[in-house]
Structure formats: structure tokens, C-alpha cells
CSV table of C-alpha atoms and ligand atoms in Angstrom, one decimal:
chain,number,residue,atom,x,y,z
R,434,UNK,CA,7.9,-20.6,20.7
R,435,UNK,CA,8.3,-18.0,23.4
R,436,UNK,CA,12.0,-17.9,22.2
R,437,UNK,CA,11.1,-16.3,19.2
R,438,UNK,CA,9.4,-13.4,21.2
R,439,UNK,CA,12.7,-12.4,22.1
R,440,UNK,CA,13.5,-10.9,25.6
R,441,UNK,CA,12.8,-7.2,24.4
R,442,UNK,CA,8.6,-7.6,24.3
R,443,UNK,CA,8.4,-9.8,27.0
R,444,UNK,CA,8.1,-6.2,29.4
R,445,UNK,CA,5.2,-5.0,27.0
R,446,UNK,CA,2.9,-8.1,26.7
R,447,UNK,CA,0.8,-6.6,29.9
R,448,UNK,CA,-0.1,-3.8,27.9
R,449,UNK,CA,-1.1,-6.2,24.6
R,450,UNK,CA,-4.9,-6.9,23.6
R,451,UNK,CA,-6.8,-9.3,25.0
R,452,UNK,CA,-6.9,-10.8,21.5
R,453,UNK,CA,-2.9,-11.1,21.7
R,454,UNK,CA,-2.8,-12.1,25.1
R,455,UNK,CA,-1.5,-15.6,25.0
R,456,UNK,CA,1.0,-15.2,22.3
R,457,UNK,CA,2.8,-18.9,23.5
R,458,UNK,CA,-0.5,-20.6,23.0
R,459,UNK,CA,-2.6,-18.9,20.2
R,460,UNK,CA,-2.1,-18.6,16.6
R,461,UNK,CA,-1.5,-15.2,15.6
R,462,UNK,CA,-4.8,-13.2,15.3
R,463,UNK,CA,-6.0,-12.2,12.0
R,464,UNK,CA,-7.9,-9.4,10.6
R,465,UNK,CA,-9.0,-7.3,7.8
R,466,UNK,CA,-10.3,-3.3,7.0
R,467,UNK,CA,-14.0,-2.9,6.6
R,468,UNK,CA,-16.5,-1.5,5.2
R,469,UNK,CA,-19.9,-0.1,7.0
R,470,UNK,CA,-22.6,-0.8,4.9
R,471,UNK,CA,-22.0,-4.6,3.9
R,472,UNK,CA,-21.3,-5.3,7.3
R,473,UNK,CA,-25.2,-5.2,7.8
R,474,UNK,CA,-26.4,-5.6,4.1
R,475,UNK,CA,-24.5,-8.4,3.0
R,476,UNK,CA,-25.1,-11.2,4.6
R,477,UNK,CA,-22.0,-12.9,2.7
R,478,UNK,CA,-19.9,-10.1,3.8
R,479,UNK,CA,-20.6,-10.3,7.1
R,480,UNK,CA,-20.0,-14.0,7.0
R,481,UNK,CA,-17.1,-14.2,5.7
R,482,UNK,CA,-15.9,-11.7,8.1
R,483,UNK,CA,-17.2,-13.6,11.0
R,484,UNK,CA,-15.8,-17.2,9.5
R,485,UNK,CA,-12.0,-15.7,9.2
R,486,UNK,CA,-11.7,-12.9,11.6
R,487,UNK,CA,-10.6,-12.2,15.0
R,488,UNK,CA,-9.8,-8.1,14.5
R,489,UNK,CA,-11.9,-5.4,12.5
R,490,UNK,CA,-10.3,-1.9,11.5
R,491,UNK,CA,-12.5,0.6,9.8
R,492,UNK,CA,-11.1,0.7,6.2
R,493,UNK,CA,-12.5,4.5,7.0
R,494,UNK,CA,-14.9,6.3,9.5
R,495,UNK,CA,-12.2,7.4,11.9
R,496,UNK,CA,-10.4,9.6,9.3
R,497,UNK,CA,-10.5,13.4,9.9
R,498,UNK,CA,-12.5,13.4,6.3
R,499,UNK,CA,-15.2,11.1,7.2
R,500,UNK,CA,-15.4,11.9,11.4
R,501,UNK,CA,-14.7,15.8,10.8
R,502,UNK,CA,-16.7,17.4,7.7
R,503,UNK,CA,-16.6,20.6,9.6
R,504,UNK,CA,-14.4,22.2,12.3
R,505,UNK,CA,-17.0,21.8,14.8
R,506,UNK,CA,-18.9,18.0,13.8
R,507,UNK,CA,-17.9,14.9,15.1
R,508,UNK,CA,-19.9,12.4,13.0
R,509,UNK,CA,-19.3,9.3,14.7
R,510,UNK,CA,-21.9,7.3,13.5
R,511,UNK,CA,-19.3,5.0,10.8
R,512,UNK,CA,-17.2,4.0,13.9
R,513,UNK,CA,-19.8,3.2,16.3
R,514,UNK,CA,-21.7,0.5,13.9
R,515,UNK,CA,-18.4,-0.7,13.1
R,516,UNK,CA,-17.3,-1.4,16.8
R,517,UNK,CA,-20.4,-2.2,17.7
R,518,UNK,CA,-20.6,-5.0,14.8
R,519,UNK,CA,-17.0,-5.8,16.7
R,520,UNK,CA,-18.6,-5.8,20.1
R,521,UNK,CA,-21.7,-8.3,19.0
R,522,UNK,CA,-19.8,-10.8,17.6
R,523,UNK,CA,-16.6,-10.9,19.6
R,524,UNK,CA,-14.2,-9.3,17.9
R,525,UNK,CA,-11.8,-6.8,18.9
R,526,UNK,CA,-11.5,-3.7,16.9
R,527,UNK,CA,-8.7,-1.3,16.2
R,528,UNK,CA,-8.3,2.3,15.3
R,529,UNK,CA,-7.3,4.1,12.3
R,530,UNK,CA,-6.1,6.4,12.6
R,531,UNK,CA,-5.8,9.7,14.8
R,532,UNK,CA,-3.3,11.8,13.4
R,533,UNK,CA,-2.4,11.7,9.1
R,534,UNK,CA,-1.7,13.9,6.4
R,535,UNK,CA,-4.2,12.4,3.8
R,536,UNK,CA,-7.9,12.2,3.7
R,537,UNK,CA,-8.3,15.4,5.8
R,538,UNK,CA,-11.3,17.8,5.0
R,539,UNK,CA,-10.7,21.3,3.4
R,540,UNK,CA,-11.2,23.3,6.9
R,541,UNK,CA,-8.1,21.8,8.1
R,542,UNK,CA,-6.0,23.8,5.5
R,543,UNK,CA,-7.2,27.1,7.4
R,544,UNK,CA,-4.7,26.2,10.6
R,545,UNK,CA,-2.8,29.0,10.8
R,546,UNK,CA,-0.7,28.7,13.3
R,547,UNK,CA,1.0,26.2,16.0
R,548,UNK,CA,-1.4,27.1,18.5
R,549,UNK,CA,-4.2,26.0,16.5
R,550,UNK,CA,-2.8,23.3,15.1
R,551,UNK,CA,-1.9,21.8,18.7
R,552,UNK,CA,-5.5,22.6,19.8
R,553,UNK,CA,-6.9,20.8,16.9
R,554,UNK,CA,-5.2,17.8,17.4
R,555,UNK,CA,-5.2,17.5,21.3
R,556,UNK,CA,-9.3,18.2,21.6
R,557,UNK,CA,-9.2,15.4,18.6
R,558,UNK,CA,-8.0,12.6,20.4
R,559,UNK,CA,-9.3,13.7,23.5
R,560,UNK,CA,-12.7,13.6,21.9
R,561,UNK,CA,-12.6,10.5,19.9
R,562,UNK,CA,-9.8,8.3,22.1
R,563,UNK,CA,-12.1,9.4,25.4
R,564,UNK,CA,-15.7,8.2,22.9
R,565,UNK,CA,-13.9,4.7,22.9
R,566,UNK,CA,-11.7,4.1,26.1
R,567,UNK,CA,-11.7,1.0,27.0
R,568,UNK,CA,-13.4,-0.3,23.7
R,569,UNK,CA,-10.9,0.3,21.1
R,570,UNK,CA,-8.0,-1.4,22.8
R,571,UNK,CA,-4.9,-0.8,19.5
R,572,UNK,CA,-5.0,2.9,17.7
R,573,UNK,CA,-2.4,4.0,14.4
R,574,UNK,CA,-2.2,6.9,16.3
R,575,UNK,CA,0.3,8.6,13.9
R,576,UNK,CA,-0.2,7.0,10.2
R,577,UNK,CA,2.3,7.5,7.5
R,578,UNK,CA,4.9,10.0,9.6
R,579,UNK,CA,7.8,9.0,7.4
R,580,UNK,CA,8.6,10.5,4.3
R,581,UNK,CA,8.4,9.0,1.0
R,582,UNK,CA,12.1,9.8,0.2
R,583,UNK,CA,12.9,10.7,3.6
R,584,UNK,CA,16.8,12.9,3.6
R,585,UNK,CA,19.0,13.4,6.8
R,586,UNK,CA,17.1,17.1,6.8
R,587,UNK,CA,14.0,16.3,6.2
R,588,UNK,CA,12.5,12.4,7.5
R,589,UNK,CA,9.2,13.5,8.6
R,590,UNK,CA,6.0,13.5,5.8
R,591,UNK,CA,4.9,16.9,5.0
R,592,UNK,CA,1.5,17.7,6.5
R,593,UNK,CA,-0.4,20.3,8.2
R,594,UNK,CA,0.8,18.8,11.5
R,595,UNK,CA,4.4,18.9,10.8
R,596,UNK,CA,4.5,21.9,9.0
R,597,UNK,CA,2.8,24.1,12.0
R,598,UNK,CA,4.6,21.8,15.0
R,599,UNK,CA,7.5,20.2,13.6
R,600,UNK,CA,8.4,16.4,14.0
R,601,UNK,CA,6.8,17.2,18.4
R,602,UNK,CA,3.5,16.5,17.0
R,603,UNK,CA,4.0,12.8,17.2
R,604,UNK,CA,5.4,12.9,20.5
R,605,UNK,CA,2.4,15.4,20.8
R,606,UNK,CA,-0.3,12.9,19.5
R,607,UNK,CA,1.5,10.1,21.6
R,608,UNK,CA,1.6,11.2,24.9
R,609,UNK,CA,-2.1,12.2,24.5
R,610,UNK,CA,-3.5,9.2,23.3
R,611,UNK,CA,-2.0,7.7,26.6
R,612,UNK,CA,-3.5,9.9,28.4
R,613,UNK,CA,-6.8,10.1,27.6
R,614,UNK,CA,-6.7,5.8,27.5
R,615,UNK,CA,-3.2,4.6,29.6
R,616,UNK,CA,-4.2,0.8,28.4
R,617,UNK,CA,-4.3,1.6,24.4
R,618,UNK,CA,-1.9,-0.3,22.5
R,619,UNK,CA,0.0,3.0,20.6
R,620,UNK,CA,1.3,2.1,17.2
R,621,UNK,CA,3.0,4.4,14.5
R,622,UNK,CA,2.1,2.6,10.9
R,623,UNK,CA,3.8,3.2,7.8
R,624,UNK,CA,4.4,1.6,4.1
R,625,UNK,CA,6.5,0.7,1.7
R,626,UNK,CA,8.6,-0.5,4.5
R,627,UNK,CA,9.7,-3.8,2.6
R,628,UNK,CA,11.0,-2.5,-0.7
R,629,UNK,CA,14.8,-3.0,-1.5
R,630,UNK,CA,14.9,0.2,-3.0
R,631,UNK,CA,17.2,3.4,-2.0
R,632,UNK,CA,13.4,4.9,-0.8
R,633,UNK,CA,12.9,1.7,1.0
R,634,UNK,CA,16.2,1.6,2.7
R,635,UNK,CA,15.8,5.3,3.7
R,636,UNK,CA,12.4,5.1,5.1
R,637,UNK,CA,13.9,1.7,7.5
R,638,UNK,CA,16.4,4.1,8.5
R,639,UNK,CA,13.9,7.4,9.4
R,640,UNK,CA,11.4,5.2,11.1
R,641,UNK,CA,14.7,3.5,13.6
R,642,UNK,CA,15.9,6.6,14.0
R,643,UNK,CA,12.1,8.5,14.5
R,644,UNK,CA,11.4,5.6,17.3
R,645,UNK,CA,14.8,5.3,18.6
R,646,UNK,CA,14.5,9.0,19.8
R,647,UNK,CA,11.0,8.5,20.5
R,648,UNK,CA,11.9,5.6,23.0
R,649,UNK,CA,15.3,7.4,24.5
R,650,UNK,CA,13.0,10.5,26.0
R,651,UNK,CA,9.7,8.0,26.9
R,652,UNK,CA,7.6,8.9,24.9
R,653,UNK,CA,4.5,6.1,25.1
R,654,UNK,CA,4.7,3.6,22.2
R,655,UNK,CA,4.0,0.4,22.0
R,656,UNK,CA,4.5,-1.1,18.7
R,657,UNK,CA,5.2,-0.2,14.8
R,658,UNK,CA,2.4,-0.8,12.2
R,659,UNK,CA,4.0,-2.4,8.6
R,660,UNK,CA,1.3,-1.7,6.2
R,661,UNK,CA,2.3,-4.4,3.4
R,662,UNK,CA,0.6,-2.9,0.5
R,663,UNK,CA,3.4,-5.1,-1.6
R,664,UNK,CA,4.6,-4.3,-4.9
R,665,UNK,CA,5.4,-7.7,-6.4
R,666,UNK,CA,7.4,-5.4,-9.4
R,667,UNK,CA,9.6,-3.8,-6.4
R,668,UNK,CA,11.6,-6.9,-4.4
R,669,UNK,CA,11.5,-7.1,-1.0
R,670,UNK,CA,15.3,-6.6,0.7
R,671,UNK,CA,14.1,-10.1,2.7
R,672,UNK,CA,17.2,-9.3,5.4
R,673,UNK,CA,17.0,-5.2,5.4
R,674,UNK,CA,13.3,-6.1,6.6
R,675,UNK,CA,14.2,-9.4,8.9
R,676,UNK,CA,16.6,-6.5,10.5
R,677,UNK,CA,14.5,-3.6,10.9
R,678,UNK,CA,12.0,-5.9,12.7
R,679,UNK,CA,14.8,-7.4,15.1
R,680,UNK,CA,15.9,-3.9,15.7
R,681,UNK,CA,12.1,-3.3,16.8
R,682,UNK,CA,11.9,-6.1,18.7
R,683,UNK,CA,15.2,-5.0,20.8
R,684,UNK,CA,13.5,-2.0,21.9
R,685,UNK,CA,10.8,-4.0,22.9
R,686,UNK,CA,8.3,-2.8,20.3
R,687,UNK,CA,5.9,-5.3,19.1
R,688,UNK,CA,5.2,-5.3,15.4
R,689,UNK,CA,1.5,-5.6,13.4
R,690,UNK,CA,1.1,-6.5,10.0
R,691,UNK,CA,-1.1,-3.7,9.6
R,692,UNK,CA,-2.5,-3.4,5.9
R,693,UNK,CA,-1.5,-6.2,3.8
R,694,UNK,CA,-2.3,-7.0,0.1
R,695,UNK,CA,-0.7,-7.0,-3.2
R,696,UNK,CA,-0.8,-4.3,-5.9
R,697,UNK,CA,-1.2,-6.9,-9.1
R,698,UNK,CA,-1.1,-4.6,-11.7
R,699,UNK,CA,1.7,-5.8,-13.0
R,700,UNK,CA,0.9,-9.4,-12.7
R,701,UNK,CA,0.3,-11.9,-15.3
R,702,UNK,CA,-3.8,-12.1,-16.3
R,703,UNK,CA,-4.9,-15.5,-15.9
R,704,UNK,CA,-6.2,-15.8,-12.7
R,705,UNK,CA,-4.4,-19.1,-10.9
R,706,UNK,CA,-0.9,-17.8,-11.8
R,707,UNK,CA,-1.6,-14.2,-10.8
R,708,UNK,CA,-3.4,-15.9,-7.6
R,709,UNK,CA,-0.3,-17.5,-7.1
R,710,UNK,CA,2.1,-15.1,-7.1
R,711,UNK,CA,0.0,-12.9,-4.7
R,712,UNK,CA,-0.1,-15.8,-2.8
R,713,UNK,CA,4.2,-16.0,-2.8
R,714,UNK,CA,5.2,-12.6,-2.5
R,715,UNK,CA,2.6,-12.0,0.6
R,716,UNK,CA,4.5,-15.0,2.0
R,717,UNK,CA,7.6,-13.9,1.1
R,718,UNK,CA,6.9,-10.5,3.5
R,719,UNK,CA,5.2,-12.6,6.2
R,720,UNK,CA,8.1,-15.0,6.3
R,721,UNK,CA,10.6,-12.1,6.5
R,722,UNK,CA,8.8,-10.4,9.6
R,723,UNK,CA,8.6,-13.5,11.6
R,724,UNK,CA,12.2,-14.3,11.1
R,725,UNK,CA,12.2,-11.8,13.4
R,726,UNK,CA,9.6,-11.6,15.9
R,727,UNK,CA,6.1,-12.9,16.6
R,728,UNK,CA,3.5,-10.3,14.9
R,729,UNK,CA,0.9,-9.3,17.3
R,730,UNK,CA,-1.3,-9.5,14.7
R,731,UNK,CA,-2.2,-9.8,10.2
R,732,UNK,CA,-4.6,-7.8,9.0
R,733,UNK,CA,-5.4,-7.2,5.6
R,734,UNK,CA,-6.3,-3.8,3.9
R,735,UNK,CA,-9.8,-6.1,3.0
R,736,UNK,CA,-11.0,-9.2,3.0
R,737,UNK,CA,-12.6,-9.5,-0.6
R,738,UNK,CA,-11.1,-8.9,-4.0
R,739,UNK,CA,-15.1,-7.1,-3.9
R,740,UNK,CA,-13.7,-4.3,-1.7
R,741,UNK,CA,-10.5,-2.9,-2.4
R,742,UNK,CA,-9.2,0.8,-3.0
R,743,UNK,CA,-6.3,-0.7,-5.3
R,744,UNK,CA,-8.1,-0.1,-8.4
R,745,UNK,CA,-8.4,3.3,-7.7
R,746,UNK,CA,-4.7,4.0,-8.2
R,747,UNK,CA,-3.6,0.4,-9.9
R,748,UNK,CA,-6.0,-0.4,-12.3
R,749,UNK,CA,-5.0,-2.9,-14.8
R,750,UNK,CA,-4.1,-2.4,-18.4
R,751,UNK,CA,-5.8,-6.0,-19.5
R,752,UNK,CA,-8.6,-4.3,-18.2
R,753,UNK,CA,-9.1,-7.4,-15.8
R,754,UNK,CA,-10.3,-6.7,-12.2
R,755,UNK,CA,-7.6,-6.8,-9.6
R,756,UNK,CA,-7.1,-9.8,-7.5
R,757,UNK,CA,-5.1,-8.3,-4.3
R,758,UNK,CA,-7.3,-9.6,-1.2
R,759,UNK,CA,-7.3,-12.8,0.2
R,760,UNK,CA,-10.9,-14.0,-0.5
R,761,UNK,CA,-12.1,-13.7,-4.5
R,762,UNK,CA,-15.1,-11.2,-5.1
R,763,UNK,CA,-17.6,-14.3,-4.2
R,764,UNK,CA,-15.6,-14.5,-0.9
R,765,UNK,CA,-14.1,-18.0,-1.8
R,766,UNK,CA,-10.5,-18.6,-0.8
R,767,UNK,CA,-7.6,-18.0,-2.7
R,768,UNK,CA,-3.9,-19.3,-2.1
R,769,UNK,CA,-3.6,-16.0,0.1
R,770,UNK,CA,-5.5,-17.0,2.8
R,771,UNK,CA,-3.9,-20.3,2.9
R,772,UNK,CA,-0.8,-18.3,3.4
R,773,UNK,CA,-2.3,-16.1,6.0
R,774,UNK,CA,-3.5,-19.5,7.9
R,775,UNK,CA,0.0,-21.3,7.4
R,776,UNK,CA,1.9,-18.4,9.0
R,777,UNK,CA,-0.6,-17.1,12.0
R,778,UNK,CA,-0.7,-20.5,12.9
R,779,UNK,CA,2.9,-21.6,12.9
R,780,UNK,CA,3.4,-19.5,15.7
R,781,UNK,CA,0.6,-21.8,17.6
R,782,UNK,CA,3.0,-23.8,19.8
W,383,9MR,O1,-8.6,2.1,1.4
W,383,9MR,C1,-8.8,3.4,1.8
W,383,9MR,C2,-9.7,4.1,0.9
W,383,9MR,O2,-11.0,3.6,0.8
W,383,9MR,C3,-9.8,5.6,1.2
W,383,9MR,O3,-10.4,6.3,0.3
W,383,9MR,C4,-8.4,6.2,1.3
W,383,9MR,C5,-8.4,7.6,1.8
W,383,9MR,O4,-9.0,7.7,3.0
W,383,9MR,O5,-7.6,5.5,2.3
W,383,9MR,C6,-7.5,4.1,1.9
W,383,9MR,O6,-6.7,3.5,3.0
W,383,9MR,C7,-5.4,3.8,3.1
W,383,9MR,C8,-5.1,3.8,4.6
W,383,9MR,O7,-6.0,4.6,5.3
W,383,9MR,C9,-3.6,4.2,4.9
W,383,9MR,N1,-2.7,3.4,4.1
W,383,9MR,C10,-3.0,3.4,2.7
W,383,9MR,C11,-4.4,2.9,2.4
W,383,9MR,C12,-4.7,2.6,1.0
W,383,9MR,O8,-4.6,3.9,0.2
């Protein structure tokens, strides 16, 4: 199956995980975003965790909200159970995320100026990247750069970041996560990536172009996060993102499924259909990515329909709970995670 590598990530694999270290033998590792507390309180959880997972991500704890509730705290103590549940059991964690416009605390709006602003954000990743060298191995180190309707003028997300330094502070956030840790795996991560959409199309195009520059001047960077939160009532352009992966994969870029699961809101109610269409339109996306390339990794935004932030924003109007994760709320299986196996392990040859 090396084949399907392609030529372009062969030159990167030294600098992979050790969990994506043997990409010709191994299936593809899976993983999903947790949460602290049931880690160590729920014993089901924790199982289920252990029983499907090879990779952990903090679903939060290294945002600036949760690490940073003032200017001069570091609270680390979210992260540290969470790799250290990582460490105990085997698993390899990664980080989200260093540098994003959302979910920062209200101090950050009192940045006044470029200096600042590149102060903050270098002593940030020196402090947290230099906490965890060595330990977290993979870090989102720039989450969500893109735009949501990105225009030739203006690509790049709004954000305190880019409106005191300009599109540099990637580059910026980059070339300091290396080197504080030379060995991370550096991956920019973004969404909505998959939609066959005039947005979607756009956003392919402003993430090329963003890496395509970032590459031509060095800048470290080592793969591209697709987040997958799917919208089975938006299509997915099946060749625009087959293409934007092989593009990725010429560069030598490795690509991570980063965040998957499906918004059902606008699914049918009873539960074995809807379960069932999650199940095809996550395969649909999984099936359009390794057309391309061999994912370093799946991980999904969760594990259980029990913990998932998709209700906050996609609540359903049957009043039904949402069904997005692969698991059900009692951690059984669904058709999802048959999907998940199916693909991480057709790679296994
Ligand atoms: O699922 C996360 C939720 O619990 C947090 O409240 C929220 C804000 O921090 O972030 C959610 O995770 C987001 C992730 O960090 C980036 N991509 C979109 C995810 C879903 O909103």
C-alpha cells in the first residue's frame, strides 16, 4: 500500500508519531476529543476510550479560555490529567490548539498593539509547547486560519492575531512551535473543507494558496488538519476534496482527519435510518480523502453521542437528542464506527 503514500510524504515520515510510524504495516490510528472529568469518573467512558482508541486530543484545556483566565495564569491542570491518562495507558496525545480566534478570554481583547500581540503569542507557545516537549508529539498549532468566505483580499479569519500582525502570525506561530520542540508534528486544521459550495470551493483554494506560500519560504509544517464536522444537507464536491488532498500530498504534507462527526439536525428521526446516514456520509468524506492519500490519522470530535458540543448550535426540531458520534450515549456501536474500522484498516497492508 506504500503506493498510495505517494512519493511527496515519503521525505516527512521521520518526523511522523510514533503512533503513525509504520504506515505500510498498521491500520490507520484512530482517535477521538475528550473530556477531563469522565476520563476518571466514568468507568464506561474511560473504557470505551481505552477499547477503540490509539490517540486522545483534549476536546478543551489547551484553549487560551480554559489555560489563560488571566494574562498572567497558566492553569494547566486540564492538559496534564489528560496526557497523563494518555501516558498511563499508551496512548499518544495531541494538541489543540495554540493559536485560534475563538474561545479566547476577555483580557486578550486589551492587545493593543503588534508588539503585544507577538509577545503574547511567542511567550505562549514557548510556555505551553516547552511544558510538553517531547510528550505531546502532533499540535493544531494555527486552528481555523481560513476565512469562512475567504475573497482574493481578504483569506485569512479575522482575529486578534491577524488583525494586530497580519497573515505573519502563522508563519509566526510556526516557526516557534518548531523551535521550542524541532520533533512536533505542525498541523494547520480547518473546516468545512468538504462542502461543494462556492464557500467550500474558496476556502480549498485560500488554504492551497496559504500553504503553498507557506512551503515556498520554509516555513515548518508538516501536515493539514480536515476537521470533518459534515453537514449531510451540504454535499460533499467528492473530486474538489480527492484534489485538494492530492495537491497536499504533492507538497509532501500529510493529512489528519482531525474532528469528524455529522451535524444530524436535518436528518430523519428514527434512529437506524438517521444512524445510517451518519454512517454513509462519514464514509462518503473518508472515502474521498484516501482516494488521495493515506491519513496519518481519524479522530473524531468525541467518542459518545453522551458528549458532543453539536447540540449547542444544532439542536433538533423533533426535539430528539443528536446522534453525531460514533458510539451511542450507552457507548454501544453504531454503523459509524464500523465505518471508521473498515477504512483505518484498509490501509493495513
Ligand atoms: O467541542 C468544543 C466545545 O466543547 C467548546 O466549547 C468549543 C469552544 O471552545 O469548542 C468546541 O470544539 C471546536 C474545536 O475546538 C474547533 N473546531 C470546532 C469545534 C466544535 O465547535
Amino acid at each position: 500500500m506504500l503506493g498510495a503514500l505517494g512519493t511527496g510524504t515519503l521525505p516527512y515520515l521521520a518526523a511522523l508519531p510514533a503512533y503513525a510510524k509504520t504506515p505500510a504495516m498498521a491500520a490507520i490510528p484512530y482517535g477521538a476529543a475528550v473530556r477531563t472529568d469522565p476520563l476518571y469518573d466514568d468507568p464506561a467512558y474511560k473504557k470505551a476510550i481505552l477499547d477503540h482508541c490509539q490517540i486522545i486530543v483534549g476536546e478543551g484545556g489547551l484553549k487560551w479560555i480554559d489555560l489563560r483566565p488571566d494574562r498572567h495564569i497558566f492553569d494547566f491542570t486540564q492538559p496534564d490529567r489528560q496526557l497523563a491518562f494518555a501516558e498511563e495507558h499508551g496512548l499518544e496525545m495531541r494538541g489543540h490548539t495554540l493559536i485560534w480566534y475563538g474561545a479566547m478570554p476577555e483580557w486578550t481583547e486589551t492587545i493593543a498593539s503588534a508588539e503585544e500581540a507577538r509577545f503574547e503569542l511567542v511567550s505562549h507557545i514557548e510556555t505551553v509547547v516547552g511544558r510538553y516537549r517531547g510528550r505531546i508529539r502532533s499540535w493544531d498549532v494555527c486552528n481555523e486560519p481560513i476565512a469562512d468566505n475567504p475573497t482574493r483580499d481578504a483569506p485569512i479569519r479575522d482575529s486578534v492575531w491577524q488583525r494586530h500582525l497580519g497573515r505573519d502570525y502563522i508563519e509566526l506561530a510556526l516557526r516557534t512551535t518548531a523551535a521550542i520542540d524541532p520533533d512536533a508534528r505542525l498541523v494547520i486544521n480547518d473546516y468545512d473543507i468538504e462542502q461543494a459550495t462556492d464557500s467550500g470551493r474558496a476556502k480549498r483554494k485560500a488554504f492551497l494558496d496559504l500553504v503553498r506560500d507557506l512551503k515556498a519560504r520554509d516555513v515548518p509544517l508538516h501536515a493539514v488538519g480536515l476537521q470533518g464536522h459534515i453537514r449531510p444537507d451540504i454535499p460533499i464536491d467528492r473530486s474538489g476534496l480527492t484534489a485538494f488532498v492530492a495537491e497536499l500530498d504533492a507538497m509532501g504534507l500529510g493529512v489528519l482527519v482531525t474532528e469528524l462527526d455529522v451535524i444530524d439536525d436535518s436528518l430523519p428521526g428514527p434512529v437506524a435510518e438517521r444512524d445510517a446516514a451518519v454512517a454513509a456520509v462519514a464514509k462518503e468524506f473518508l472515502e474521498a480523502i484516501g482516494a488521495a492519500c493515506r491519513p496519518e490519522a481519524v479522530v473524531t470530535w468525541g467518542i459518545s453521542d453522551r458528549f458532543t458540543w453539536v447540540p449547542i448550535w444544532f439542536t433538533r426540531g423533533d426535539g430528539m437528542p443528536n446522534r453525531p458520534l460514533p458510539l451511542d450515549a450507552d457507548y454501544q456501536k453504531k454503523p459509524m464506527m464500523q465505518v471508521i474500522e473498515d477504512f483505518t484498516r484498509s490501509f493495513n497492508q
